[in-house]
Short mmCIF file of C-alpha atoms in Angstrom, two decimals:
data_model
loop_
_atom_site.label_atom_id
_atom_site.label_comp_id
_atom_site.label_asym_id
_atom_site.label_seq_id
_atom_site.Cartn_x
_atom_site.Cartn_y
_atom_site.Cartn_z
CA MET W 136 -16.55 -23.96 14.29
CA GLY W 137 -18.96 -22.63 16.90
CA THR W 138 -16.49 -20.21 18.44
CA ALA W 139 -14.85 -17.24 16.86
CA SER W 140 -11.45 -18.82 16.47
CA THR W 141 -9.96 -22.26 16.62
CA ASN W 142 -6.74 -21.00 18.19
CA THR W 143 -5.84 -22.82 21.35
CA ALA W 144 -4.86 -21.27 24.66
CA LYS W 145 -7.51 -18.59 24.52
CA PRO W 146 -9.55 -18.14 27.64
CA ALA W 147 -13.16 -19.22 27.34
CA MET W 148 -14.33 -15.84 28.64
CA ARG W 149 -12.61 -14.04 25.79
CA GLU W 150 -14.30 -16.37 23.32
CA SER W 151 -17.68 -15.81 24.98
CA LEU W 152 -17.27 -12.06 24.71
CA ILE W 153 -16.44 -12.30 21.01
CA ALA W 154 -19.41 -14.57 20.36
CA ALA W 155 -21.76 -12.31 22.31
CA ALA W 156 -20.45 -9.19 20.57
CA PHE W 157 -20.93 -10.62 17.09
CA GLN W 158 -24.38 -11.94 17.91
CA LEU W 159 -25.41 -8.42 18.92
CA PHE W 160 -23.62 -6.68 16.06
CA LEU W 161 -25.51 -8.86 13.60
CA GLU W 162 -28.86 -8.57 15.40
CA ARG W 163 -28.97 -4.85 16.07
CA GLY W 164 -25.95 -3.32 14.35
CA TYR W 165 -22.51 -2.34 15.51
CA GLU W 166 -23.27 1.26 16.46
CA GLN W 167 -26.38 0.27 18.40
CA THR W 168 -24.52 -2.27 20.53
CA THR W 169 -22.82 -1.08 23.71
CA VAL W 170 -20.12 -2.78 25.73
CA ASP W 171 -22.76 -3.11 28.47
CA ASP W 172 -24.98 -5.07 26.08
CA ILE W 173 -22.11 -7.39 25.27
CA VAL W 174 -21.11 -8.12 28.86
CA THR W 175 -24.76 -8.65 29.85
CA LEU W 176 -25.23 -11.24 27.12
CA ALA W 177 -21.92 -12.91 27.95
CA GLY W 178 -22.81 -12.87 31.66
CA VAL W 179 -19.62 -11.16 32.82
CA GLY W 180 -18.68 -7.73 34.20
CA ARG W 181 -17.47 -4.67 32.28
CA ARG W 182 -13.97 -5.03 33.67
CA SER W 183 -13.69 -8.49 32.14
CA PHE W 184 -14.40 -7.01 28.74
CA PHE W 185 -11.69 -4.37 29.05
CA ARG W 186 -9.22 -6.95 30.35
CA TYR W 187 -9.29 -8.52 26.88
CA PHE W 188 -10.23 -5.62 24.62
CA PRO W 189 -9.17 -1.97 24.92
CA SER W 190 -12.31 -0.85 23.06
CA LYS W 191 -15.42 -2.06 21.28
CA GLU W 192 -13.54 -1.84 17.98
CA ASP W 193 -10.94 -4.32 19.20
CA VAL W 194 -13.48 -7.09 19.73
CA VAL W 195 -14.21 -6.95 16.00
CA PHE W 196 -10.58 -7.82 15.22
CA PRO W 197 -9.68 -10.17 18.06
CA ASP W 198 -6.96 -12.12 16.24
CA HIS W 199 -4.81 -9.47 14.59
CA GLU W 200 -2.54 -8.84 17.57
CA GLN W 201 -1.68 -12.53 17.73
CA SER W 202 -1.32 -12.68 13.96
CA LEU W 203 1.05 -9.68 13.95
CA ALA W 204 3.07 -11.27 16.73
CA ASP W 205 3.20 -14.56 14.78
CA MET W 206 4.35 -12.73 11.65
CA THR W 207 7.03 -10.82 13.55
CA ALA W 208 8.32 -14.02 15.17
CA PHE W 209 8.29 -15.86 11.86
CA LEU W 210 10.35 -13.15 10.17
CA ALA W 211 12.72 -12.88 13.14
CA ALA W 212 13.40 -16.60 12.80
CA SER W 213 14.62 -16.13 9.21
CA GLU W 214 18.10 -17.25 8.32
CA ASP W 215 20.54 -15.44 6.09
CA GLY W 216 20.13 -18.04 3.37
CA ASP W 217 16.37 -17.52 3.15
CA ASP W 218 15.14 -15.63 0.15
CA PRO W 219 13.59 -12.40 1.51
CA LEU W 220 10.79 -12.38 -1.04
CA ASP W 221 9.84 -15.98 -0.26
CA ARG W 222 9.91 -15.15 3.39
CA VAL W 223 7.49 -12.22 3.20
CA CYS W 224 5.17 -14.26 0.98
CA ASP W 225 5.14 -17.04 3.57
CA ALA W 226 4.60 -14.49 6.36
CA THR W 227 1.62 -13.12 4.45
CA ARG W 228 0.11 -16.59 4.13
CA LEU W 229 -0.01 -16.75 7.93
CA VAL W 230 -2.52 -13.92 7.87
CA MET W 231 -4.65 -15.60 5.23
CA ARG W 232 -4.66 -18.79 7.30
CA MET W 233 -6.07 -16.83 10.22
CA TYR W 234 -8.98 -15.69 8.04
CA ALA W 235 -9.39 -19.14 6.52
CA GLU W 236 -9.66 -20.80 9.93
CA ASN W 237 -13.17 -19.52 10.34
CA PRO W 238 -14.83 -18.44 7.10
CA THR W 239 -18.19 -17.59 8.68
CA PHE W 240 -16.65 -15.24 11.20
CA SER W 241 -14.36 -13.67 8.59
CA VAL W 242 -17.25 -12.97 6.22
CA GLN W 243 -19.43 -11.52 9.00
CA ARG W 244 -16.62 -9.23 10.03
CA TYR W 245 -15.98 -8.17 6.45
CA ARG W 246 -19.61 -7.11 6.04
CA LEU W 247 -19.51 -5.24 9.32
CA THR W 248 -16.32 -3.46 8.33
CA ARG W 249 -17.84 -2.28 5.08
CA GLU W 250 -20.79 -0.75 6.92
CA VAL W 251 -19.00 1.05 9.76
CA THR W 252 -16.50 3.78 8.88
CA GLY W 253 -14.70 3.54 12.21
CA LEU W 254 -14.03 -0.16 11.65
CA ARG W 255 -12.78 0.50 8.15
CA THR W 256 -10.29 3.00 9.58
CA TYR W 257 -9.30 0.54 12.29
CA GLU W 258 -8.67 -2.07 9.62
CA LEU W 259 -6.50 0.32 7.60
CA SER W 260 -4.27 0.78 10.62
CA VAL W 261 -3.98 -2.99 11.02
CA VAL W 262 -3.06 -3.39 7.35
CA TRP W 263 -0.49 -0.64 7.78
CA ARG W 264 1.09 -2.55 10.70
CA TYR W 265 1.36 -5.73 8.61
CA GLU W 266 2.95 -3.76 5.78
CA LYS W 267 5.36 -2.09 8.19
CA THR W 268 6.33 -5.46 9.68
CA LEU W 269 7.11 -6.87 6.23
CA GLY W 270 8.87 -3.66 5.21
CA ASP W 271 11.04 -3.59 8.34
CA TYR W 272 12.24 -7.11 7.59
CA LEU W 273 12.96 -6.37 3.93
CA ARG W 274 14.73 -3.09 4.75
CA THR W 275 17.06 -4.99 7.06
CA ARG W 276 17.70 -7.73 4.54
CA TRP W 277 18.33 -5.27 1.72
CA ALA W 278 20.16 -2.68 3.80
CA ASP W 279 23.33 -2.88 1.71
CA ARG W 280 21.56 -2.55 -1.62
CA ARG W 281 21.33 0.62 -3.57
CA ASP W 282 17.63 1.53 -3.41
CA GLY W 283 17.20 -1.15 -0.74
CA THR W 284 14.75 0.92 1.29
CA LEU W 285 12.71 1.92 -1.72
CA ARG W 286 12.65 -1.65 -2.95
CA ALA W 287 11.62 -2.91 0.49
CA ASN W 288 8.77 -0.42 0.75
CA VAL W 289 7.45 -1.11 -2.74
CA VAL W 290 7.72 -4.89 -2.42
CA ALA W 291 6.02 -4.87 1.00
CA ALA W 292 3.18 -2.79 -0.45
CA SER W 293 2.90 -5.13 -3.46
CA VAL W 294 2.74 -8.23 -1.29
CA VAL W 295 0.11 -6.72 0.98
CA ALA W 296 -1.92 -5.55 -2.03
CA ALA W 297 -1.79 -9.05 -3.54
CA HIS W 298 -2.84 -10.61 -0.24
CA ASN W 299 -5.71 -8.17 0.18
CA HIS W 300 -6.81 -8.69 -3.40
CA ALA W 301 -7.15 -12.44 -2.80
CA LEU W 302 -8.69 -11.95 0.64
CA ARG W 303 -11.29 -9.45 -0.58
CA HIS W 304 -12.23 -11.67 -3.50
CA TRP W 305 -12.74 -14.62 -1.18
CA LEU W 306 -14.72 -12.59 1.39
CA ARG W 307 -16.95 -11.08 -1.30
CA SER W 308 -17.75 -14.56 -2.56
CA GLY W 309 -19.04 -15.33 0.93
CA GLY W 310 -16.02 -17.41 1.93
CA GLU W 311 -16.44 -19.96 -0.86
CA GLY W 312 -13.45 -21.77 -2.36
CA ASP W 313 -9.89 -22.01 -1.14
CA PRO W 314 -8.47 -18.64 -0.06
CA LEU W 315 -4.98 -20.12 0.26
CA ALA W 316 -5.01 -21.05 -3.42
CA GLU W 317 -6.16 -17.52 -4.27
CA VAL W 318 -3.44 -15.88 -2.23
CA ASN W 319 -0.83 -18.20 -3.73
CA ARG W 320 -1.84 -17.14 -7.21
CA ALA W 321 -1.72 -13.45 -6.27
CA LEU W 322 1.65 -13.83 -4.55
CA GLU W 323 3.05 -15.67 -7.58
CA PHE W 324 2.11 -12.66 -9.66
CA VAL W 325 4.10 -10.37 -7.36
CA ARG W 326 6.94 -12.83 -7.04
CA GLY W 327 7.15 -13.20 -10.80
CA THR W 328 7.67 -9.45 -10.98
CA TRP W 329 10.21 -9.01 -8.22
CA ASP W 330 12.04 -12.29 -8.06
CA GLU W 331 15.57 -11.84 -9.30
CA GLY W 332 16.64 -15.42 -8.95
CA ARG W 333 18.12 -17.02 -5.94
CA GLY W 334 21.34 -18.61 -7.04
CA GLY W 335 19.90 -22.09 -6.72
CA GLY W 336 18.88 -24.37 -9.51
CA GLU W 337 15.14 -23.71 -9.25
CA GLY W 338 13.53 -21.87 -12.08
CA GLY W 339 16.44 -22.35 -14.41
CA GLY W 340 15.70 -26.03 -14.53
CA VAL W 341 12.06 -25.63 -15.36
CA GLN W 342 10.98 -27.95 -18.13
CA GLY W 343 7.68 -27.18 -19.73
CA GLU W 344 5.84 -28.55 -22.68
CA GLU W 345 7.23 -25.75 -24.78
CA THR W 346 9.98 -26.50 -27.23
CA GLU W 347 13.50 -25.81 -26.10
CA ASP W 348 14.20 -23.30 -28.86
CA VAL W 349 17.06 -20.97 -28.33
CA VAL W 350 16.23 -17.27 -28.27
CA VAL W 351 18.93 -14.81 -29.22
CA VAL W 352 18.50 -11.20 -28.23
CA ILE W 353 20.85 -8.56 -29.51
CA THR W 354 20.60 -5.21 -27.87
CA LYS W 355 22.60 -2.09 -27.31
CA ARG W 356 24.09 -1.53 -23.91
CA SER W 357 21.99 1.62 -23.46
CA THR W 358 18.66 -0.05 -24.20
CA PRO W 359 16.38 0.17 -21.18
CA MET W 360 15.65 -3.14 -19.53
CA TRP W 361 11.91 -2.88 -20.08
CA ARG W 362 12.54 -2.80 -23.79
CA VAL W 363 14.81 -5.84 -23.63
CA VAL W 364 12.17 -7.72 -21.66
CA ARG W 365 9.54 -6.76 -24.18
CA GLU W 366 11.75 -7.94 -26.98
CA VAL W 367 12.35 -11.29 -25.34
CA GLU W 368 8.67 -11.68 -24.48
CA SER W 369 7.61 -10.95 -27.99
CA SER W 370 10.14 -13.52 -29.25
CA LEU W 371 8.61 -15.99 -26.85
CA GLY W 372 5.08 -15.19 -28.00
CA GLU W 373 3.93 -14.32 -24.48
CA ASP W 374 1.16 -11.86 -23.84
CA GLY W 375 3.09 -9.38 -21.84
CA GLU W 376 2.03 -10.74 -18.48
CA ALA W 377 4.66 -10.62 -15.79
CA PRO W 378 6.83 -13.70 -16.01
CA ARG W 379 5.78 -16.72 -13.99
CA ARG W 380 8.08 -19.24 -12.47
CA SER W 381 5.46 -21.89 -13.33
CA MET H 190 4.72 31.74 1.89
CA GLY H 191 3.08 33.25 4.95
CA THR H 192 -0.17 31.39 4.52
CA ALA H 193 -0.78 27.69 4.66
CA SER H 194 -1.15 27.22 0.95
CA THR H 195 -0.41 29.14 -2.21
CA ASN H 196 -3.50 27.82 -3.96
CA THR H 197 -5.67 30.55 -5.34
CA ALA H 198 -9.42 30.91 -4.96
CA LYS H 199 -9.41 29.96 -1.31
CA PRO H 200 -11.34 32.23 0.98
CA ALA H 201 -9.18 34.29 3.29
CA MET H 202 -11.16 33.06 6.29
CA ARG H 203 -10.29 29.47 5.55
CA GLU H 204 -6.62 30.41 5.32
CA SER H 205 -6.81 32.33 8.60
CA LEU H 206 -8.32 29.33 10.35
CA ILE H 207 -5.56 27.04 9.07
CA ALA H 208 -2.87 29.50 10.12
CA ALA H 209 -4.42 29.95 13.58
CA ALA H 210 -4.84 26.20 14.04
CA PHE H 211 -1.22 25.45 13.19
CA GLN H 212 0.07 28.26 15.36
CA LEU H 213 -1.77 26.75 18.33
CA PHE H 214 -0.92 23.13 17.49
CA LEU H 215 2.75 24.07 17.48
CA GLU H 216 2.56 26.24 20.60
CA ARG H 217 0.52 24.02 22.89
CA GLY H 218 0.05 20.72 21.09
CA TYR H 219 -2.73 19.28 18.98
CA GLU H 220 -4.66 17.56 21.75
CA GLN H 221 -4.53 20.64 23.96
CA THR H 222 -5.99 22.90 21.27
CA THR H 223 -9.76 23.17 20.96
CA VAL H 224 -11.81 24.44 18.05
CA ASP H 225 -12.82 27.32 20.36
CA ASP H 226 -9.16 28.25 20.77
CA ILE H 227 -8.72 28.28 17.00
CA VAL H 228 -11.73 30.44 16.22
CA THR H 229 -10.82 32.88 19.02
CA LEU H 230 -7.34 33.36 17.59
CA ALA H 231 -8.68 33.67 14.05
CA GLY H 232 -11.34 36.12 15.25
CA VAL H 233 -14.31 34.25 13.79
CA GLY H 234 -17.23 32.22 15.12
CA ARG H 235 -17.45 28.46 15.62
CA ARG H 236 -19.87 28.06 12.75
CA SER H 237 -17.31 29.55 10.38
CA PHE H 238 -14.86 26.83 11.36
CA PHE H 239 -17.31 24.04 10.69
CA ARG H 240 -18.33 25.60 7.39
CA TYR H 241 -14.83 24.76 6.13
CA PHE H 242 -13.80 21.78 8.24
CA PRO H 243 -16.00 18.92 9.46
CA SER H 244 -13.67 18.34 12.44
CA LYS H 245 -10.43 19.46 14.07
CA GLU H 246 -8.62 16.66 12.23
CA ASP H 247 -9.66 18.07 8.87
CA VAL H 248 -7.91 21.39 9.43
CA VAL H 249 -4.63 19.46 9.66
CA PHE H 250 -5.12 18.14 6.11
CA PRO H 251 -6.83 21.06 4.40
CA ASP H 252 -5.69 20.32 0.86
CA HIS H 253 -6.31 16.60 0.41
CA GLU H 254 -9.94 16.92 -0.71
CA GLN H 255 -8.92 19.29 -3.48
CA SER H 256 -5.94 17.11 -4.33
CA LEU H 257 -8.11 13.99 -4.56
CA ALA H 258 -10.56 15.88 -6.76
CA ASP H 259 -7.70 17.07 -8.98
CA MET H 260 -6.37 13.51 -9.26
CA THR H 261 -9.79 12.12 -10.15
CA ALA H 262 -10.34 14.81 -12.79
CA PHE H 263 -6.87 14.26 -14.22
CA LEU H 264 -7.46 10.52 -14.59
CA ALA H 265 -10.94 11.03 -15.99
CA ALA H 266 -9.43 13.23 -18.69
CA SER H 267 -7.20 10.36 -19.87
CA GLU H 268 -7.43 9.23 -23.45
CA ASP H 269 -7.35 5.68 -24.72
CA GLY H 270 -3.90 6.18 -26.17
CA ASP H 271 -2.40 7.24 -22.84
CA ASP H 272 -0.22 4.67 -21.15
CA PRO H 273 -2.02 3.78 -17.89
CA LEU H 274 1.20 3.45 -15.92
CA ASP H 275 2.43 6.88 -17.08
CA ARG H 276 -0.92 8.31 -16.21
CA VAL H 277 -0.97 7.07 -12.60
CA CYS H 278 2.63 8.24 -12.15
CA ASP H 279 1.66 11.71 -13.37
CA ALA H 280 -1.42 11.68 -11.14
CA THR H 281 0.79 10.84 -8.17
CA ARG H 282 3.09 13.77 -8.95
CA LEU H 283 0.11 16.09 -8.47
CA VAL H 284 0.03 15.04 -4.82
CA MET H 285 3.75 15.63 -4.38
CA ARG H 286 3.37 19.09 -5.91
CA MET H 287 0.77 19.91 -3.29
CA TYR H 288 3.28 19.05 -0.53
CA ALA H 289 6.11 20.83 -2.35
CA GLU H 290 4.12 24.05 -2.65
CA ASN H 291 4.71 24.82 0.98
CA PRO H 292 7.58 22.88 2.54
CA THR H 293 7.32 24.54 5.97
CA PHE H 294 3.67 23.66 6.37
CA SER H 295 4.22 20.12 5.06
CA VAL H 296 7.04 19.46 7.51
CA GLN H 297 5.08 20.88 10.45
CA ARG H 298 2.15 18.68 9.60
CA TYR H 299 4.36 15.63 9.21
CA ARG H 300 5.76 16.12 12.73
CA LEU H 301 2.28 16.61 14.12
CA THR H 302 1.05 13.46 12.39
CA ARG H 303 3.82 11.40 13.89
CA GLU H 304 2.91 12.55 17.39
CA VAL H 305 -0.87 12.15 17.31
CA THR H 306 -2.30 8.67 16.70
CA GLY H 307 -5.66 10.02 15.52
CA LEU H 308 -3.96 12.05 12.81
CA ARG H 309 -1.90 9.08 11.73
CA THR H 310 -5.11 7.09 11.29
CA TYR H 311 -6.71 9.97 9.42
CA GLU H 312 -3.72 10.08 7.09
CA LEU H 313 -3.95 6.33 6.44
CA SER H 314 -7.51 6.79 5.27
CA VAL H 315 -6.41 9.61 2.95
CA VAL H 316 -3.64 7.43 1.51
CA TRP H 317 -6.18 4.67 1.01
CA ARG H 318 -8.41 7.02 -0.98
CA TYR H 319 -5.52 8.01 -3.26
CA GLU H 320 -4.67 4.35 -3.79
CA LYS H 321 -8.30 3.52 -4.52
CA THR H 322 -8.55 6.38 -7.03
CA LEU H 323 -5.48 5.12 -8.90
CA GLY H 324 -6.68 1.51 -8.63
CA ASP H 325 -10.15 2.35 -9.98
CA TYR H 326 -8.60 3.96 -13.03
CA LEU H 327 -6.20 1.06 -13.67
CA ARG H 328 -8.93 -1.55 -13.16
CA THR H 329 -10.99 0.16 -15.85
CA ARG H 330 -8.07 0.46 -18.23
CA TRP H 331 -7.03 -3.16 -17.71
CA ALA H 332 -10.53 -4.59 -17.49
CA ASP H 333 -10.02 -6.91 -20.44
CA ARG H 334 -6.70 -8.29 -19.25
CA ARG H 335 -6.23 -11.56 -17.55
CA ASP H 336 -5.26 -10.64 -13.98
CA GLY H 337 -6.23 -7.04 -14.79
CA THR H 338 -7.74 -6.39 -11.36
CA LEU H 339 -4.86 -7.97 -9.50
CA ARG H 340 -2.36 -6.06 -11.62
CA ALA H 341 -4.25 -2.81 -11.06
CA ASN H 342 -4.31 -3.29 -7.29
CA VAL H 343 -0.65 -4.22 -7.05
CA VAL H 344 0.53 -1.44 -9.36
CA ALA H 345 -1.58 1.18 -7.53
CA ALA H 346 -0.08 0.03 -4.22
CA SER H 347 3.43 0.12 -5.70
CA VAL H 348 3.00 3.63 -7.05
CA VAL H 349 1.61 4.91 -3.76
CA ALA H 350 4.42 3.21 -1.82
CA ALA H 351 7.02 4.79 -4.09
CA HIS H 352 5.42 8.22 -3.72
CA ASN H 353 5.24 7.87 0.06
CA HIS H 354 8.82 6.67 0.21
CA ALA H 355 10.00 9.84 -1.55
CA LEU H 356 7.65 12.07 0.41
CA ARG H 357 8.68 10.65 3.79
CA HIS H 358 12.34 10.97 2.92
CA TRP H 359 11.88 14.61 1.97
CA LEU H 360 9.77 15.40 5.05
CA ARG H 361 12.24 13.72 7.40
CA SER H 362 15.03 15.81 5.91
CA GLY H 363 13.05 18.88 6.97
CA GLY H 364 11.85 19.70 3.46
CA GLU H 365 15.34 20.13 1.99
CA GLY H 366 16.06 19.36 -1.63
CA ASP H 367 13.71 18.75 -4.52
CA PRO H 368 10.85 16.38 -3.66
CA LEU H 369 9.79 16.18 -7.29
CA ALA H 370 13.17 14.79 -8.24
CA GLU H 371 12.88 12.26 -5.42
CA VAL H 372 9.43 11.12 -6.44
CA ASN H 373 10.54 10.86 -10.07
CA ARG H 374 13.35 8.56 -9.06
CA ALA H 375 11.03 6.40 -6.97
CA LEU H 376 8.40 6.26 -9.72
CA GLU H 377 11.05 5.32 -12.26
CA PHE H 378 11.89 2.35 -10.06
CA VAL H 379 8.28 1.19 -10.13
CA ARG H 380 7.86 1.98 -13.79
CA GLY H 381 11.00 0.05 -14.63
CA THR H 382 9.39 -2.95 -12.97
CA TRP H 383 5.93 -2.73 -14.46
CA ASP H 384 6.40 -0.96 -17.75
CA GLU H 385 5.85 -3.34 -20.62
CA GLY H 386 6.72 -0.93 -23.38
CA ARG H 387 4.43 1.50 -25.07
CA GLY H 388 4.88 1.14 -28.77
CA GLY H 389 6.29 4.65 -29.06
CA GLY H 390 9.87 5.58 -29.77
CA GLU H 391 10.74 6.81 -26.30
CA GLY H 392 13.25 4.83 -24.37
CA GLY H 393 14.69 3.08 -27.36
CA GLY H 394 16.29 6.30 -28.46
CA VAL H 395 17.98 7.01 -25.17
CA GLN H 396 21.59 7.96 -25.61
CA GLY H 397 23.75 7.92 -22.55
CA GLU H 398 27.42 8.37 -21.92
CA GLU H 399 27.85 4.64 -21.90
CA THR H 400 29.39 2.94 -24.87
CA GLU H 401 27.01 1.55 -27.40
CA ASP H 402 28.28 -2.03 -27.10
CA VAL H 403 26.03 -4.73 -28.37
CA VAL H 404 24.92 -7.30 -25.83
CA VAL H 405 23.96 -10.72 -27.07
CA VAL H 406 21.93 -12.98 -24.82
CA ILE H 407 21.26 -16.54 -25.80
CA THR H 408 18.63 -18.31 -23.79
CA LYS H 409 16.27 -21.24 -23.98
CA ARG H 410 12.63 -20.56 -24.61
CA SER H 411 11.72 -22.07 -21.24
CA THR H 412 14.04 -19.85 -19.24
CA PRO H 413 12.07 -17.71 -16.80
CA MET H 414 12.12 -14.00 -17.56
CA TRP H 415 13.73 -13.08 -14.26
CA ARG H 416 16.68 -15.20 -15.20
CA VAL H 417 16.97 -13.57 -18.62
CA VAL H 418 16.84 -10.13 -17.01
CA ARG H 419 19.49 -11.14 -14.53
CA GLU H 420 21.67 -12.40 -17.35
CA VAL H 421 21.33 -9.17 -19.31
CA GLU H 422 21.93 -7.09 -16.19
CA SER H 423 25.04 -9.00 -15.34
CA SER H 424 26.28 -8.51 -18.91
CA LEU H 425 25.67 -4.79 -18.48
CA GLY H 426 27.56 -4.72 -15.21
CA GLU H 427 24.54 -3.51 -13.26
CA ASP H 428 23.89 -4.58 -9.74
CA GLY H 429 20.53 -6.13 -10.19
CA GLU H 430 18.56 -2.96 -9.53
CA ALA H 431 15.40 -2.52 -11.49
CA PRO H 432 16.13 -1.01 -14.85
CA ARG H 433 16.03 2.75 -15.34
CA ARG H 434 14.97 4.50 -18.43
CA SER H 435 17.69 7.06 -17.64
#
């Protein structure tokens, strides 16, 4: 856990630069640290720094490029039979795994990002790229649907918001607990809202401890769906939460 | 429509600076235009520019601060009986109205934003502030709900995504058509997903041109809601789109 990432195939010099940068950011602050300071501590030249990082901001987020590439490759490897919603949820978990690999580093970076406006802006652009990557995939998968683009954009935003909710909660707690469990819970919430069923037997075969009463709903054809759902939920004695696939 | 905005109570000098800035941005490009160029064309001093705009980027988005303030005030004026989802949808329409007030200016800015990375980043931070404003309101309103914070974050992201979907579509079309109608359609999509019913009589009284057939759905208590919805939708001959309140 001594280095900034446990990913393999990363040059040692890159890792040294990240470690040196974070040591200085924590000691004297981000704004007060220059690239010269970083390369001096790491014992390398300025050109080595810029070989790995286009700017000082980039050394704060050293793993996002790889993570975006991993997400893109993962989605590109999808098959037609894959459920698109499952797929974007799984793709999002890849990002959380990156953070979870090194809690100390993730928490340090989070604190830094909250203090420095420029880093916050940088992070927003990274989040936007993740959302766009998920949205591009969903738009393609739902291209022949009415409202497919709108649905893709809204679902991508929902998934990213759920991921960031879980991530932020974990980072604020100082990296305690299992962030993967948190993101799973948040993604289930989104999935419970958007999942329309996948033709297979899952879900329909769920057996809980509840009784197997039959619920009969009678409604007019013109009744809006939200009202039908409400009616069914109230028959079921639920509290109005989005449905879970438990 | 000759000036950059039809809002009242804006000093003429501010309007002149915006008009001069956009004339130059369009003529010679954003990067190639300096603040000195803008103030020379507008016939005022540098200090006048910075009295209204902290930076050159800010003159590109002159109305967002006011729009954010309007949104915050609108949400703060909410009453306990207001449906939170309705309220954030209405708050989002305020932003669309700002764009719709001056289509030419909005489209020019959109093209500029797509060309200049710095402006794109600036815009992301503005979008984030809108989302945070909506999220703060929803978090307060849903504070006593299980999953209230998660729900607030996901719904705020969904509403913003729907708004931006409609806005982008309108801007790409060159500002043709009615953006308010587009945003209403997009917000209905989100509302159809998240609306849990509001106790009032709206919706239930909707009368369409469709026949008033009665639909009977029989389901087991343990059936997941998505499957019930799908069943009702397929009875209604819909294509699985989120329900509309027509």
